[in-house]
Amino acid sequence: MATDTFDVIVIGAGHNGLVCSNYLSRAGLKVLVLEAAAQAGGACITRSFSEGFAVSACAHSVSQLHPDIVGDLGLESLGLQYAVKNLKTIALSEDGNHLSILGERVEGAQLSDSDRQAYGIFYNRTKRFAAVLANLAGKCPPRLVEGGLTEKLSLFKLGLDIRMLGKTEMREFMRIATINIFDVLEEQFENPLLKGAISFDAVLGAHMGPRSPNTVLAYIHRQMGSLFGFAGPALPQGGMGTVTQAIARAAVANKVDIRYNCPVKEITIDHGRAVGVVLQDGSTYSAAQIVSNADPGTTFKGLVGYPKLDSGFARRVENIRTKSDCAKLHLTLDGLPEFTGSSDAGQRMLIAPDAAYVERAFNHSKYGEYSSAPAMEILIPSVHDASLAPQGKHVMSIIVQYAPFMLRTGWDTQSKQAFTNIIVQRLARYAPNLPGLIIDSELLTPQDIEQEFRITGGHWHHCELALDQIAMMRPVYGATRYSTPIEGLYLCGAGCHPGGNVMGMAGKNSAAAIIKGRST
Amino acid sequence: MKKYDAIVIGAGHNGLTTAAYLAKSGLDVLVLEKNPYIGGATVTRELYPDWKYSNCSYVCSLLRPELSRDLELYKHGLQVIPYVGSTTFTRDGDYFGGYDDHARLYRELSRFSVRDANAYDRYSADVSKQTRLIRPFLLRTPADPTSFKPGDIGELLYLAKTVYSMSERQLHDTLRFWTMSIAEFLDEYFETDVIKAHLAGSGIIGTALGVNSPGTAYVLLHHYMGDVDGTVGAWGFARGGMGAVSDAIQSAFLAYGGTVRTDAEVSRVIVKNGKTTGVVLHNGDDLYADTIVSALDPKRTFLDIMDANDLPEDVVSKAQNFKIRGSSGKLNIALDGLPSFNGLAKNSRLMVGDMHFIDSLERMERAYDDWKNGSWSLDPYVDMLIPSQIDPTMAPEGKHMMSVFVQYAPPTLASGAWTDTDRESFGKTVIDQISQYSPDFKDLILHAEIRTPQDIERETGLTEGNIFMGELTFDQLFFNRPFPGYGQYRGPLGGMYMCSSGTHPGGGVMAAPGANAAREILRDLKRPNIVPSAYPDD
């Protein structure tokens, strides 16, 4: 029987849960973190699936980790080192005439001068728009109409930020923020590879195709990374687990009590107030505040239970869009694959030859099928990081779109093998020697991701990043701004503003909201 | 040489509305129309003796009552007959009947799912809440959010007042509704495929989006915000076909002393010292006026009849990027008698309403995928009506006129422009689909007019045949319509105005863009405003 008393219990030691507990304990609170798995990290971990090899199991690169968090928690001195930073994005072409993108620079693939120029303009424009989001990402978003004076000022500041873009840019922002990337690309570019690469970045992790409205918003959201010091993705030395391990070390140094193998079964509610948790083994813990790093579905449906919630709120939670079409394929390789026309397999490579290709790949997922010609993001982290694979061997990590959560025929060994074959055949068009190098493979479908990382729907942002589910609307009315309809229960995961992508701001903002809540 | 006070280019319903208000205000107004007849896409044509084709727009609801009463259109011959009921046939031989009678509808919904029947009232209430929000804005000029002018700030305050009249919760619901897809919206209420398919149609009609595309819930709203005789969301037939609407507006315009010239296609707008001063016709005539109003869509206006050298650079690129995508086709079919439909009695009240032949959201979405691939939908969504059942003026006695609106058909095919063979195959696809649900339909066909987006463009001048003169997506709505910075009916040059469906509040036979444009013109001419405001408590 646990007898320790805590001020705050954080459910889940994902990166946001750990960031949140760090800030809480720095404010003098006694914090307990309960993690179901045997290690910290949630969906940001390094693990092995084949002997001698290790891989970043879910998230596989850092592109948005907020510098404030790195600085505040001193992560660099606690082991966070990058094997490589600012990877180029190589948009692969079957004929080897690839396109290479880094920051505002783009070259290759017989790119016309007008495209190169247009890309620079596009990059800098979306970066300016991202700055508006980034300002908002650093704080608890204001209520729209029912807020107090500070919130009204905060809204006013947001309006001002948009207005300060200048008349032309403000108009452009309001024009493109709600629409689809496909149309914007058609307006501005000619090169199909360039359009393919940008459209892929706009749909990454989402149940959206390039023609789906909201994709421009998703692209701008991703562009926030460029303001946080990532012109391209970075690979932590030792895989993504290094990031969360460092945050966990900071937490321990801050006297946070982290307990592993402690899956929470339910949140105890007493007279409408969250007062503690019950673990699956029956042990109980109590605290004045409970913070859930789990996604809203898991939190409200699983840990609280709909019967304890207002039916209108339960319905809203049930309607949160969490459809994910994103699968992950890990391959262990007997050597480095040779990509036609490229000597640098260490960069971030995309298979998205044009925007229509990505849209066609998306079509399947609408009907519960996996793409017959999928779009992919490929990393071979072992090129930069020898700790991940034995000498001379390599590990490849691939994000594959689209694979629906609910496959019409059901996900089983057979369908997973069939989809793996499709992916490998597609890869072989770009790296003909790849199939011969494969030692072992592991496919994580959204269902596998849901199971392993306990994320409803396997969605890596927990909830789709779309206009109706961002900022003060995220994740759902009644549970915005980190608080919930249950007094004393808070959220701190990617399902909160400003979303996922190993940024950490949801956890930081949540801690601020909790501390503020305690003082009033 | 005679100089007019104003010249309106295009005698569609919006052009005529602007002209009518300017003439009513006492101005000398000339309307120029390229075709030998007026109406644009709001037209009735007698392509065969005694057969009347509403060959583009085919039903009436959005026409603002404030305008039709103010212009006394009913005195000028307009009659709108409400129709009730709608049907979606299912592949298993059954159908879902959307009755107008509440109890009957509840029973019908329950036949498929009691849960859905119970959800329906909640659905209706939620949609009508959004409808009530938007209706007061239809007859207002959108504010320019980047401007600091008192008028714009006043208009922004009006918007803010509307927003602040809502609770946080209502506002969340509204923002969600405006940005979500019709499929997701319906999924939140209903579980039955055919019911969802039945209701989703209004979310895609006329737009190059699929039921799963965010933004389609707004398109549904656009089809729900009208009324017939005060019944919000109801639709009706204009007696004598949709041309009756344009004819009545023209009649009002003529009564106010205006002039219409048909067979008078404008080839160029004359610009002098940064001001529009007149137009040159194809036959070489030149005509002059201080005010030039274009009722053509933004692409036609800025890329066709104006010279790029006369325009600011941004307007040319904005017009080029304006999204106006053809997505709909139309069949008008003359029938030797009333066809029968699976399971429906010929005296069923559902016969009078619209019929649909696609029973799931998946089929609707696949129809859209075909469009994306540059083909017409092989299993198309159609909105089919037989107006001659309640409007005997449309067809000879005992015979019937059928109007079939088809979603989706691309403006050009993957293989290139539409050929006659393509048109025939497209028509056959649609006729075959209907005949699966109506055994005697094919034998009753006397003649059929098949219209691809290309045909609609050629005849009416709507670019790509887009019925709304521009997609109803957020980048092109409200103050962004047609382009950011030009949302107040004023063109980029002095004396130049826009009044087409390409301006706020958009397409459909609404006449609101025309009336709003007239109000702005009168304001600039410092004349009293005679354009009515929205009815209070609307």
mmCIF file with all atom_site columns, C-alpha atoms in Angstrom, chain A residues 142-147 152 155 163 166-167 170-172 174-176 178-180 182-183 186-188 207-208 211-214 310 312-313 315-316 319-321 323 359-360 362-363 366-367 369 408 467-469 472-474 476-478 480, chain B residues 122 144-148 156 163-173 175-177 179-180 184 187-188 208-209 212-215 318 321-323 325 361-369 371-373 473-476 479-480 484-486:
data_model
loop_
_atom_site.group_PDB
_atom_site.id
_atom_site.type_symbol
_atom_site.label_atom_id
_atom_site.label_alt_id
_atom_site.label_comp_id
_atom_site.label_asym_id
_atom_site.label_entity_id
_atom_site.label_seq_id
_atom_site.pdbx_PDB_ins_code
_atom_site.Cartn_x
_atom_site.Cartn_y
_atom_site.Cartn_z
_atom_site.occupancy
_atom_site.B_iso_or_equiv
_atom_site.pdbx_formal_charge
_atom_site.auth_seq_id
_atom_site.auth_comp_id
_atom_site.auth_asym_id
_atom_site.auth_atom_id
_atom_site.pdbx_PDB_model_num
ATOM 1   C CA . PRO A 1 142 ? -6.988  32.439 -24.662 1.00 0.00 ? 142 PRO A CA 1
ATOM 2   C CA . ARG A 1 143 ? -10.691 31.708 -24.527 1.00 0.00 ? 143 ARG A CA 1
ATOM 3   C CA . LEU A 1 144 ? -12.517 33.244 -27.483 1.00 0.00 ? 144 LEU A CA 1
ATOM 4   C CA . VAL A 1 145 ? -15.405 35.089 -25.895 1.00 0.00 ? 145 VAL A CA 1
ATOM 5   C CA . GLU A 1 146 ? -15.703 34.144 -22.250 1.00 0.00 ? 146 GLU A CA 1
ATOM 6   C CA . GLY A 1 147 ? -12.174 35.013 -21.201 1.00 0.00 ? 147 GLY A CA 1
ATOM 7   C CA . LYS A 1 152 ? -8.837  39.380 -24.226 1.00 0.00 ? 152 LYS A CA 1
ATOM 8   C CA . LEU A 1 155 ? -6.499  37.514 -28.263 1.00 0.00 ? 155 LEU A CA 1
ATOM 9   C CA . ARG A 1 163 ? -1.937  42.430 -38.532 1.00 0.00 ? 163 ARG A CA 1
ATOM 10  C CA . GLY A 1 166 ? 1.401   43.779 -43.158 1.00 0.00 ? 166 GLY A CA 1
ATOM 11  C CA . LYS A 1 167 ? -1.621  44.196 -45.381 1.00 0.00 ? 167 LYS A CA 1
ATOM 12  C CA . MET A 1 170 ? -2.150  39.323 -43.691 1.00 0.00 ? 170 MET A CA 1
ATOM 13  C CA . ARG A 1 171 ? -4.439  38.838 -46.644 1.00 0.00 ? 171 ARG A CA 1
ATOM 14  C CA . GLU A 1 172 ? -2.337  35.973 -47.931 1.00 0.00 ? 172 GLU A CA 1
ATOM 15  C CA . MET A 1 174 ? -6.099  34.575 -44.228 1.00 0.00 ? 174 MET A CA 1
ATOM 16  C CA . ARG A 1 175 ? -6.444  33.251 -47.742 1.00 0.00 ? 175 ARG A CA 1
ATOM 17  C CA . ILE A 1 176 ? -4.226  30.211 -47.499 1.00 0.00 ? 176 ILE A CA 1
ATOM 18  C CA . THR A 1 178 ? -7.722  27.393 -44.338 1.00 0.00 ? 178 THR A CA 1
ATOM 19  C CA . ILE A 1 179 ? -7.191  25.819 -47.724 1.00 0.00 ? 179 ILE A CA 1
ATOM 20  C CA . ASN A 1 180 ? -5.337  22.896 -49.224 1.00 0.00 ? 180 ASN A CA 1
ATOM 21  C CA . PHE A 1 182 ? -2.387  21.212 -53.557 1.00 0.00 ? 182 PHE A CA 1
ATOM 22  C CA . ASP A 1 183 ? -3.954  24.418 -54.869 1.00 0.00 ? 183 ASP A CA 1
ATOM 23  C CA . GLU A 1 186 ? -0.321  24.595 -58.324 1.00 0.00 ? 186 GLU A CA 1
ATOM 24  C CA . GLU A 1 187 ? -0.346  28.377 -58.090 1.00 0.00 ? 187 GLU A CA 1
ATOM 25  C CA . GLN A 1 188 ? 3.314   28.751 -57.229 1.00 0.00 ? 188 GLN A CA 1
ATOM 26  C CA . HIS A 1 207 ? -5.665  11.694 -42.267 1.00 0.00 ? 207 HIS A CA 1
ATOM 27  C CA . MET A 1 208 ? -5.416  14.179 -45.102 1.00 0.00 ? 208 MET A CA 1
ATOM 28  C CA . ARG A 1 211 ? -6.209  18.260 -51.645 1.00 0.00 ? 211 ARG A CA 1
ATOM 29  C CA . SER A 1 212 ? -7.667  18.274 -48.136 1.00 0.00 ? 212 SER A CA 1
ATOM 30  C CA . PRO A 1 213 ? -8.176  21.730 -46.657 1.00 0.00 ? 213 PRO A CA 1
ATOM 31  C CA . ASN A 1 214 ? -6.146  22.162 -43.436 1.00 0.00 ? 214 ASN A CA 1
ATOM 32  C CA . ASP A 1 310 ? -21.684 14.882 -18.982 1.00 0.00 ? 310 ASP A CA 1
ATOM 33  C CA . GLY A 1 312 ? -22.645 16.103 -24.275 1.00 0.00 ? 312 GLY A CA 1
ATOM 34  C CA . PHE A 1 313 ? -18.971 16.197 -23.349 1.00 0.00 ? 313 PHE A CA 1
ATOM 35  C CA . ARG A 1 315 ? -20.080 12.789 -27.265 1.00 0.00 ? 315 ARG A CA 1
ATOM 36  C CA . ARG A 1 316 ? -17.611 15.532 -28.118 1.00 0.00 ? 316 ARG A CA 1
ATOM 37  C CA . ASN A 1 319 ? -16.087 12.782 -32.039 1.00 0.00 ? 319 ASN A CA 1
ATOM 38  C CA . ILE A 1 320 ? -12.517 14.033 -31.727 1.00 0.00 ? 320 ILE A CA 1
ATOM 39  C CA . ARG A 1 321 ? -10.796 13.175 -34.974 1.00 0.00 ? 321 ARG A CA 1
ATOM 40  C CA . LYS A 1 323 ? -7.834  8.801  -37.446 1.00 0.00 ? 323 LYS A CA 1
ATOM 41  C CA . GLU A 1 359 ? -3.293  12.252 -53.159 1.00 0.00 ? 359 GLU A CA 1
ATOM 42  C CA . ARG A 1 360 ? -3.749  8.897  -54.900 1.00 0.00 ? 360 ARG A CA 1
ATOM 43  C CA . PHE A 1 362 ? -4.457  8.890  -49.684 1.00 0.00 ? 362 PHE A CA 1
ATOM 44  C CA . ASN A 1 363 ? -7.495  7.767  -51.692 1.00 0.00 ? 363 ASN A CA 1
ATOM 45  C CA . LYS A 1 366 ? -10.619 6.675  -47.214 1.00 0.00 ? 366 LYS A CA 1
ATOM 46  C CA . TYR A 1 367 ? -11.957 3.249  -48.025 1.00 0.00 ? 367 TYR A CA 1
ATOM 47  C CA . GLU A 1 369 ? -7.355  0.082  -47.830 1.00 0.00 ? 369 GLU A CA 1
ATOM 48  C CA . ARG A 1 408 ? -11.228 -3.252 -44.154 1.00 0.00 ? 408 ARG A CA 1
ATOM 49  C CA . LEU A 1 467 ? -8.695  24.319 -37.716 1.00 0.00 ? 467 LEU A CA 1
ATOM 50  C CA . ASP A 1 468 ? -11.403 23.034 -35.430 1.00 0.00 ? 468 ASP A CA 1
ATOM 51  C CA . GLN A 1 469 ? -8.945  21.206 -33.196 1.00 0.00 ? 469 GLN A CA 1
ATOM 52  C CA . MET A 1 472 ? -8.201  27.332 -27.897 1.00 0.00 ? 472 MET A CA 1
ATOM 53  C CA . MET A 1 473 ? -10.285 24.620 -29.539 1.00 0.00 ? 473 MET A CA 1
ATOM 54  C CA . ARG A 1 474 ? -7.814  21.818 -28.822 1.00 0.00 ? 474 ARG A CA 1
ATOM 55  C CA . VAL A 1 476 ? -12.332 19.615 -27.679 1.00 0.00 ? 476 VAL A CA 1
ATOM 56  C CA . TYR A 1 477 ? -14.742 22.077 -26.112 1.00 0.00 ? 477 TYR A CA 1
ATOM 57  C CA . GLY A 1 478 ? -14.835 21.455 -22.368 1.00 0.00 ? 478 GLY A CA 1
ATOM 58  C CA . THR A 1 480 ? -9.346  23.152 -23.686 1.00 0.00 ? 480 THR A CA 1
ATOM 59  C CA . ARG B 2 122 ? -30.712 17.512 -32.957 1.00 0.00 ? 122 ARG B CA 1
ATOM 60  C CA . ASP B 2 144 ? -12.006 44.639 -45.036 1.00 0.00 ? 144 ASP B CA 1
ATOM 61  C CA . PRO B 2 145 ? -10.163 43.327 -41.979 1.00 0.00 ? 145 PRO B CA 1
ATOM 62  C CA . THR B 2 146 ? -6.969  45.138 -42.970 1.00 0.00 ? 146 THR B CA 1
ATOM 63  C CA . SER B 2 147 ? -8.647  48.528 -43.201 1.00 0.00 ? 147 SER B CA 1
ATOM 64  C CA . PHE B 2 148 ? -8.980  51.220 -40.581 1.00 0.00 ? 148 PHE B CA 1
ATOM 65  C CA . LEU B 2 156 ? -16.068 44.414 -38.066 1.00 0.00 ? 156 LEU B CA 1
ATOM 66  C CA . VAL B 2 163 ? -19.438 36.495 -32.275 1.00 0.00 ? 163 VAL B CA 1
ATOM 67  C CA . TYR B 2 164 ? -19.797 37.892 -28.767 1.00 0.00 ? 164 TYR B CA 1
ATOM 68  C CA . SER B 2 165 ? -23.491 37.090 -28.699 1.00 0.00 ? 165 SER B CA 1
ATOM 69  C CA . MET B 2 166 ? -22.456 33.446 -28.660 1.00 0.00 ? 166 MET B CA 1
ATOM 70  C CA . SER B 2 167 ? -21.234 31.445 -25.729 1.00 0.00 ? 167 SER B CA 1
ATOM 71  C CA . GLU B 2 168 ? -17.774 29.907 -25.858 1.00 0.00 ? 168 GLU B CA 1
ATOM 72  C CA . ARG B 2 169 ? -19.479 26.605 -26.539 1.00 0.00 ? 169 ARG B CA 1
ATOM 73  C CA . GLN B 2 170 ? -21.624 27.896 -29.401 1.00 0.00 ? 170 GLN B CA 1
ATOM 74  C CA . LEU B 2 171 ? -18.598 29.526 -30.929 1.00 0.00 ? 171 LEU B CA 1
ATOM 75  C CA . HIS B 2 172 ? -16.637 26.283 -30.796 1.00 0.00 ? 172 HIS B CA 1
ATOM 76  C CA . ASP B 2 173 ? -19.533 24.509 -32.450 1.00 0.00 ? 173 ASP B CA 1
ATOM 77  C CA . LEU B 2 175 ? -16.027 27.185 -35.876 1.00 0.00 ? 175 LEU B CA 1
ATOM 78  C CA . ARG B 2 176 ? -16.101 23.410 -36.067 1.00 0.00 ? 176 ARG B CA 1
ATOM 79  C CA . PHE B 2 177 ? -19.127 23.350 -38.313 1.00 0.00 ? 177 PHE B CA 1
ATOM 80  C CA . THR B 2 179 ? -14.431 24.003 -41.113 1.00 0.00 ? 179 THR B CA 1
ATOM 81  C CA . MET B 2 180 ? -15.391 20.358 -41.071 1.00 0.00 ? 180 MET B CA 1
ATOM 82  C CA . GLU B 2 184 ? -17.627 13.881 -40.385 1.00 0.00 ? 184 GLU B CA 1
ATOM 83  C CA . ASP B 2 187 ? -21.093 10.765 -38.755 1.00 0.00 ? 187 ASP B CA 1
ATOM 84  C CA . GLU B 2 188 ? -21.610 12.589 -35.490 1.00 0.00 ? 188 GLU B CA 1
ATOM 85  C CA . ALA B 2 208 ? -14.984 20.398 -56.580 1.00 0.00 ? 208 ALA B CA 1
ATOM 86  C CA . LEU B 2 209 ? -14.724 18.814 -53.151 1.00 0.00 ? 209 LEU B CA 1
ATOM 87  C CA . ASN B 2 212 ? -14.658 13.952 -46.867 1.00 0.00 ? 212 ASN B CA 1
ATOM 88  C CA . SER B 2 213 ? -13.120 17.328 -47.685 1.00 0.00 ? 213 SER B CA 1
ATOM 89  C CA . PRO B 2 214 ? -13.174 19.810 -44.818 1.00 0.00 ? 214 PRO B CA 1
ATOM 90  C CA . GLY B 2 215 ? -15.282 22.803 -45.789 1.00 0.00 ? 215 GLY B CA 1
ATOM 91  C CA . LYS B 2 318 ? -5.216  36.889 -58.240 1.00 0.00 ? 318 LYS B CA 1
ATOM 92  C CA . ASN B 2 321 ? -5.271  31.911 -59.217 1.00 0.00 ? 321 ASN B CA 1
ATOM 93  C CA . PHE B 2 322 ? -8.978  32.318 -58.551 1.00 0.00 ? 322 PHE B CA 1
ATOM 94  C CA . LYS B 2 323 ? -10.404 28.837 -58.156 1.00 0.00 ? 323 LYS B CA 1
ATOM 95  C CA . ARG B 2 325 ? -13.467 24.606 -61.040 1.00 0.00 ? 325 ARG B CA 1
ATOM 96  C CA . LEU B 2 361 ? -20.791 8.319  -48.518 1.00 0.00 ? 361 LEU B CA 1
ATOM 97  C CA . GLU B 2 362 ? -18.177 5.970  -49.896 1.00 0.00 ? 362 GLU B CA 1
ATOM 98  C CA . ARG B 2 363 ? -19.842 5.951  -53.308 1.00 0.00 ? 363 ARG B CA 1
ATOM 99  C CA . MET B 2 364 ? -20.016 9.748  -53.194 1.00 0.00 ? 364 MET B CA 1
ATOM 100 C CA . GLU B 2 365 ? -16.342 10.026 -52.335 1.00 0.00 ? 365 GLU B CA 1
ATOM 101 C CA . ARG B 2 366 ? -15.401 7.606  -55.109 1.00 0.00 ? 366 ARG B CA 1
ATOM 102 C CA . ALA B 2 367 ? -17.415 9.750  -57.502 1.00 0.00 ? 367 ALA B CA 1
ATOM 103 C CA . TYR B 2 368 ? -15.100 12.609 -56.487 1.00 0.00 ? 368 TYR B CA 1
ATOM 104 C CA . ASP B 2 369 ? -11.976 10.489 -56.971 1.00 0.00 ? 369 ASP B CA 1
ATOM 105 C CA . TRP B 2 371 ? -13.204 13.784 -61.007 1.00 0.00 ? 371 TRP B CA 1
ATOM 106 C CA . LYS B 2 372 ? -9.714  14.157 -59.540 1.00 0.00 ? 372 LYS B CA 1
ATOM 107 C CA . ASN B 2 373 ? -8.511  11.635 -62.104 1.00 0.00 ? 373 ASN B CA 1
ATOM 108 C CA . THR B 2 473 ? -13.893 27.641 -49.988 1.00 0.00 ? 473 THR B CA 1
ATOM 109 C CA . PHE B 2 474 ? -12.704 29.928 -47.221 1.00 0.00 ? 474 PHE B CA 1
ATOM 110 C CA . ASP B 2 475 ? -10.005 31.514 -49.291 1.00 0.00 ? 475 ASP B CA 1
ATOM 111 C CA . GLN B 2 476 ? -12.821 32.735 -51.528 1.00 0.00 ? 476 GLN B CA 1
ATOM 112 C CA . PHE B 2 479 ? -14.068 39.386 -47.433 1.00 0.00 ? 479 PHE B CA 1
ATOM 113 C CA . ASN B 2 480 ? -11.891 37.072 -49.512 1.00 0.00 ? 480 ASN B CA 1
ATOM 114 C CA . PRO B 2 484 ? -8.499  39.402 -50.616 1.00 0.00 ? 484 PRO B CA 1
ATOM 115 C CA . GLY B 2 485 ? -8.570  43.188 -50.786 1.00 0.00 ? 485 GLY B CA 1
ATOM 116 C CA . TYR B 2 486 ? -11.401 43.297 -53.329 1.00 0.00 ? 486 TYR B CA 1
#
